[in-house]
Every structure is written in C-alpha cells, then in structure tokens.
C-alpha positions as protocol buffer text, in pm:
chain_id: "A"
residue {
  index: 1
  type: MET
  ca { x: 3815 y: 2995 z: -302 }
}
residue {
  index: 2
  type: LYS
  ca { x: 4044 y: 2746 z: -472 }
}
residue {
  index: 3
  type: ALA
  ca { x: 4342 y: 2840 z: -253 }
}
residue {
  index: 4
  type: TYR
  ca { x: 4128 y: 2812 z: 61 }
}
residue {
  index: 5
  type: PHE
  ca { x: 3985 y: 2473 z: -42 }
}
residue {
  index: 6
  type: ASN
  ca { x: 4332 y: 2344 z: -132 }
}
residue {
  index: 7
  type: LYS
  ca { x: 4457 y: 2442 z: 212 }
}
residue {
  index: 8
  type: LEU
  ca { x: 4151 y: 2295 z: 386 }
}
residue {
  index: 9
  type: TYR
  ca { x: 4176 y: 1959 z: 213 }
}
residue {
  index: 10
  type: ARG
  ca { x: 4555 y: 1938 z: 251 }
}
residue {
  index: 11
  type: TYR
  ca { x: 4492 y: 1987 z: 623 }
}
residue {
  index: 12
  type: ASN
  ca { x: 4225 y: 1713 z: 619 }
}
residue {
  index: 13
  type: HIS
  ca { x: 4469 y: 1480 z: 445 }
}
residue {
  index: 14
  type: TRP
  ca { x: 4737 y: 1558 z: 703 }
}
residue {
  index: 15
  type: ALA
  ca { x: 4497 y: 1509 z: 997 }
}
residue {
  index: 16
  type: ASN
  ca { x: 4356 y: 1185 z: 857 }
}
residue {
  index: 17
  type: SER
  ca { x: 4710 y: 1056 z: 794 }
}
residue {
  index: 18
  type: GLN
  ca { x: 4823 y: 1143 z: 1145 }
}
residue {
  index: 19
  type: LEU
  ca { x: 4524 y: 967 z: 1295 }
}
residue {
  index: 20
  type: MET
  ca { x: 4571 y: 657 z: 1078 }
}
residue {
  index: 21
  type: GLU
  ca { x: 4941 y: 642 z: 1173 }
}
residue {
  index: 22
  type: TYR
  ca { x: 4850 y: 664 z: 1541 }
}
residue {
  index: 23
  type: LEU
  ca { x: 4594 y: 385 z: 1507 }
}
residue {
  index: 24
  type: GLU
  ca { x: 4851 y: 167 z: 1332 }
}
residue {
  index: 25
  type: LYS
  ca { x: 5138 y: 249 z: 1567 }
}
residue {
  index: 26
  type: TYR
  ca { x: 4939 y: 155 z: 1876 }
}
residue {
  index: 27
  type: ASN
  ca { x: 4752 y: -129 z: 1705 }
}
residue {
  index: 28
  type: ILE
  ca { x: 4414 y: 17 z: 1797 }
}
residue {
  index: 29
  type: ARG
  ca { x: 4139 y: -213 z: 1670 }
}
residue {
  index: 30
  type: ASP
  ca { x: 3833 y: -70 z: 1841 }
}
residue {
  index: 31
  type: GLU
  ca { x: 3522 y: -146 z: 1633 }
}
residue {
  index: 32
  type: GLU
  ca { x: 3364 y: 197 z: 1689 }
}
residue {
  index: 33
  type: VAL
  ca { x: 3686 y: 366 z: 1576 }
}
residue {
  index: 34
  type: LEU
  ca { x: 3689 y: 145 z: 1267 }
}
residue {
  index: 35
  type: LYS
  ca { x: 3327 y: 236 z: 1195 }
}
residue {
  index: 36
  type: LEU
  ca { x: 3393 y: 611 z: 1229 }
}
residue {
  index: 37
  type: MET
  ca { x: 3713 y: 604 z: 1024 }
}
residue {
  index: 38
  type: SER
  ca { x: 3538 y: 404 z: 753 }
}
residue {
  index: 39
  type: HIS
  ca { x: 3257 y: 659 z: 754 }
}
residue {
  index: 40
  type: ILE
  ca { x: 3507 y: 942 z: 705 }
}
residue {
  index: 41
  type: ALA
  ca { x: 3642 y: 780 z: 389 }
}
residue {
  index: 42
  type: THR
  ca { x: 3303 y: 671 z: 260 }
}
residue {
  index: 43
  type: ALA
  ca { x: 3134 y: 1007 z: 320 }
}
residue {
  index: 44
  type: GLN
  ca { x: 3413 y: 1183 z: 132 }
}
residue {
  index: 45
  type: HIS
  ca { x: 3365 y: 950 z: -164 }
}
residue {
  index: 46
  type: LEU
  ca { x: 2987 y: 980 z: -148 }
}
residue {
  index: 47
  type: TRP
  ca { x: 2990 y: 1360 z: -153 }
}
residue {
  index: 48
  type: LEU
  ca { x: 3244 y: 1372 z: -434 }
}
residue {
  index: 49
  type: ASP
  ca { x: 3024 y: 1134 z: -633 }
}
residue {
  index: 50
  type: ARG
  ca { x: 2728 y: 1366 z: -572 }
}
residue {
  index: 51
  type: ILE
  ca { x: 2918 y: 1674 z: -677 }
}
residue {
  index: 52
  type: GLN
  ca { x: 3053 y: 1507 z: -991 }
}
residue {
  index: 53
  type: LYS
  ca { x: 2714 y: 1355 z: -1071 }
}
residue {
  index: 54
  type: ARG
  ca { x: 2846 y: 1000 z: -1056 }
}
residue {
  index: 55
  type: ASN
  ca { x: 2650 y: 697 z: -945 }
}
residue {
  index: 56
  type: GLN
  ca { x: 2642 y: 685 z: -563 }
}
residue {
  index: 57
  type: GLU
  ca { x: 2713 y: 318 z: -507 }
}
residue {
  index: 58
  type: ARG
  ca { x: 2867 y: 338 z: -162 }
}
residue {
  index: 59
  type: HIS
  ca { x: 2674 y: 284 z: 156 }
}
residue {
  index: 60
  type: VAL
  ca { x: 2755 y: 570 z: 391 }
}
residue {
  index: 61
  type: TRP
  ca { x: 2809 y: 345 z: 695 }
}
residue {
  index: 62
  type: ILE
  ca { x: 3004 y: 62 z: 531 }
}
residue {
  index: 63
  type: VAL
  ca { x: 3276 y: -68 z: 760 }
}
residue {
  index: 64
  type: TYR
  ca { x: 3608 y: -145 z: 593 }
}
residue {
  index: 65
  type: SER
  ca { x: 3860 y: -397 z: 717 }
}
residue {
  index: 66
  type: TRP
  ca { x: 4161 y: -238 z: 888 }
}
residue {
  index: 67
  type: GLU
  ca { x: 4373 y: -340 z: 590 }
}
residue {
  index: 68
  type: LEU
  ca { x: 4144 y: -165 z: 340 }
}
residue {
  index: 69
  type: LEU
  ca { x: 4075 y: 140 z: 555 }
}
residue {
  index: 70
  type: LYS
  ca { x: 4414 y: 303 z: 504 }
}
residue {
  index: 71
  type: ASN
  ca { x: 4389 y: 282 z: 124 }
}
residue {
  index: 72
  type: GLU
  ca { x: 4031 y: 407 z: 122 }
}
residue {
  index: 73
  type: THR
  ca { x: 4127 y: 704 z: 340 }
}
residue {
  index: 74
  type: ILE
  ca { x: 4429 y: 791 z: 125 }
}
residue {
  index: 75
  type: ASN
  ca { x: 4223 y: 759 z: -193 }
}
residue {
  index: 76
  type: ALA
  ca { x: 3938 y: 973 z: -59 }
}
residue {
  index: 77
  type: ASP
  ca { x: 4178 y: 1248 z: 46 }
}
residue {
  index: 78
  type: ALA
  ca { x: 4364 y: 1234 z: -286 }
}
residue {
  index: 79
  type: ASP
  ca { x: 4043 y: 1239 z: -489 }
}
residue {
  index: 80
  type: TRP
  ca { x: 3924 y: 1553 z: -310 }
}
residue {
  index: 81
  type: MET
  ca { x: 4256 y: 1731 z: -352 }
}
residue {
  index: 82
  type: LYS
  ca { x: 4261 y: 1640 z: -721 }
}
residue {
  index: 83
  type: TYR
  ca { x: 3901 y: 1757 z: -771 }
}
residue {
  index: 84
  type: ILE
  ca { x: 3975 y: 2095 z: -615 }
}
residue {
  index: 85
  type: GLU
  ca { x: 4297 y: 2134 z: -809 }
}
residue {
  index: 86
  type: ILE
  ca { x: 4145 y: 2062 z: -1152 }
}
residue {
  index: 87
  type: HIS
  ca { x: 3812 y: 2238 z: -1095 }
}
residue {
  index: 88
  type: SER
  ca { x: 3807 y: 2521 z: -1346 }
}
residue {
  index: 89
  type: ALA
  ca { x: 3512 y: 2723 z: -1219 }
}
residue {
  index: 90
  type: ASP
  ca { x: 3500 y: 2950 z: -915 }
}
residue {
  index: 91
  type: PHE
  ca { x: 3300 y: 2701 z: -705 }
}
residue {
  index: 92
  type: THR
  ca { x: 2986 y: 2920 z: -706 }
}
residue {
  index: 93
  type: GLU
  ca { x: 2767 y: 2682 z: -903 }
}
residue {
  index: 94
  type: GLN
  ca { x: 2469 y: 2497 z: -757 }
}
residue {
  index: 95
  type: ILE
  ca { x: 2465 y: 2119 z: -735 }
}
residue {
  index: 96
  type: SER
  ca { x: 2167 y: 1888 z: -734 }
}
residue {
  index: 97
  type: TYR
  ca { x: 2183 y: 1550 z: -567 }
}
residue {
  index: 98
  type: VAL
  ca { x: 1976 y: 1278 z: -408 }
}
residue {
  index: 99
  type: ASP
  ca { x: 2057 y: 1188 z: -46 }
}
residue {
  index: 100
  type: THR
  ca { x: 2078 y: 838 z: 100 }
}
residue {
  index: 101
  type: LYS
  ca { x: 1704 y: 849 z: 180 }
}
residue {
  index: 102
  type: GLY
  ca { x: 1616 y: 923 z: -182 }
}
residue {
  index: 103
  type: GLN
  ca { x: 1529 y: 1290 z: -127 }
}
residue {
  index: 104
  type: ALA
  ca { x: 1638 y: 1546 z: -387 }
}
residue {
  index: 105
  type: HIS
  ca { x: 1833 y: 1853 z: -279 }
}
residue {
  index: 106
  type: GLU
  ca { x: 2008 y: 2153 z: -425 }
}
residue {
  index: 107
  type: ALA
  ca { x: 2303 y: 2329 z: -262 }
}
residue {
  index: 108
  type: ALA
  ca { x: 2584 y: 2567 z: -336 }
}
residue {
  index: 109
  type: LEU
  ca { x: 2902 y: 2382 z: -426 }
}
residue {
  index: 110
  type: THR
  ca { x: 3101 y: 2595 z: -179 }
}
residue {
  index: 111
  type: ASP
  ca { x: 2865 y: 2498 z: 101 }
}
residue {
  index: 112
  type: SER
  ca { x: 2895 y: 2130 z: 14 }
}
residue {
  index: 113
  type: ILE
  ca { x: 3275 y: 2140 z: 9 }
}
residue {
  index: 114
  type: ILE
  ca { x: 3283 y: 2312 z: 347 }
}
residue {
  index: 115
  type: LEU
  ca { x: 3021 y: 2073 z: 487 }
}
residue {
  index: 116
  type: VAL
  ca { x: 3233 y: 1771 z: 395 }
}
residue {
  index: 117
  type: ALA
  ca { x: 3544 y: 1919 z: 560 }
}
residue {
  index: 118
  type: ASN
  ca { x: 3351 y: 1996 z: 878 }
}
residue {
  index: 119
  type: HIS
  ca { x: 3189 y: 1652 z: 873 }
}
residue {
  index: 120
  type: ILE
  ca { x: 3533 y: 1489 z: 856 }
}
residue {
  index: 121
  type: SER
  ca { x: 3661 y: 1701 z: 1145 }
}
residue {
  index: 122
  type: HIS
  ca { x: 3357 y: 1612 z: 1354 }
}
residue {
  index: 123
  type: HIS
  ca { x: 3414 y: 1239 z: 1312 }
}
residue {
  index: 124
  type: ARG
  ca { x: 3788 y: 1269 z: 1375 }
}
residue {
  index: 125
  type: TRP
  ca { x: 3695 y: 1436 z: 1704 }
}
residue {
  index: 126
  type: GLN
  ca { x: 3465 y: 1144 z: 1784 }
}
residue {
  index: 127
  type: VAL
  ca { x: 3751 y: 902 z: 1720 }
}
residue {
  index: 128
  type: LEU
  ca { x: 3990 y: 1101 z: 1940 }
}
residue {
  index: 129
  type: ARG
  ca { x: 3731 y: 1123 z: 2216 }
}
residue {
  index: 130
  type: ARG
  ca { x: 3686 y: 747 z: 2202 }
}
residue {
  index: 131
  type: LEU
  ca { x: 4063 y: 698 z: 2239 }
}
residue {
  index: 132
  type: ARG
  ca { x: 4081 y: 899 z: 2562 }
}
C-alpha cells in the first residue's frame, strides 16, 4: 500500500501545483476558486490531524488569502507525502476521530487516505469546471 499511496499523493501534489501555477499565471482571483482551493489545503490538514490524533484547530471552510494559499497547499501536500513515507505500519489499522459536527467515527486508515485523495480530486474538478 505504501508504494500506491506514495504514487497517489505525488500525483495530488503535481496536480495541485499545476492548478496553482495556472491560477497564478492567468491572475485568476475568483472568490469561489479561492474558497475551493483553500478547502483542498485545509481538508488535507484536517484529515492528517485526525489520523495523527492531533488537535483539529482548522475550520474546514476557512478561506486563505491568495498569498497564503500557495504555501498552505504546498505544506499540505508535503505533510501528506512525509506522513506516508515515514509511516511504519501497513496502513491496515483503524482510526478514531471526531468530525466537524462533533460526532465520533471509526474508519480504516486505508479508506481515510483514499477518501482524502478522492476529495481533493473532486474539488480540483470543481475549480476546473468553474474556469471553463
């Protein structure tokens, strides 16, 4: 699973970087795009905090400034790639977390990692659709 997750999150990093470069190159400052791109970074951080049992201090729909968005996206991607690289288990463990509504859940770590990657792809699609 580690090789697959490494490949998946390297792809996410590449796709996020390409999209950020496009937004910068064409000076796109659409508020809905900013909201979605901020959500991509924040959701990645939020889920990694859940998985690593850290305090979940981020609001899932926080909107970053354009200046901060690039760094937050790069950091979120890097944090996920680092987590996958240093994770010593086989990713089969269960995780327990509390969602943004305060409800407790339990899930397979593999499912959560895949969910985050799909979630990111979904919102990138929303951004691209908005740019059409």
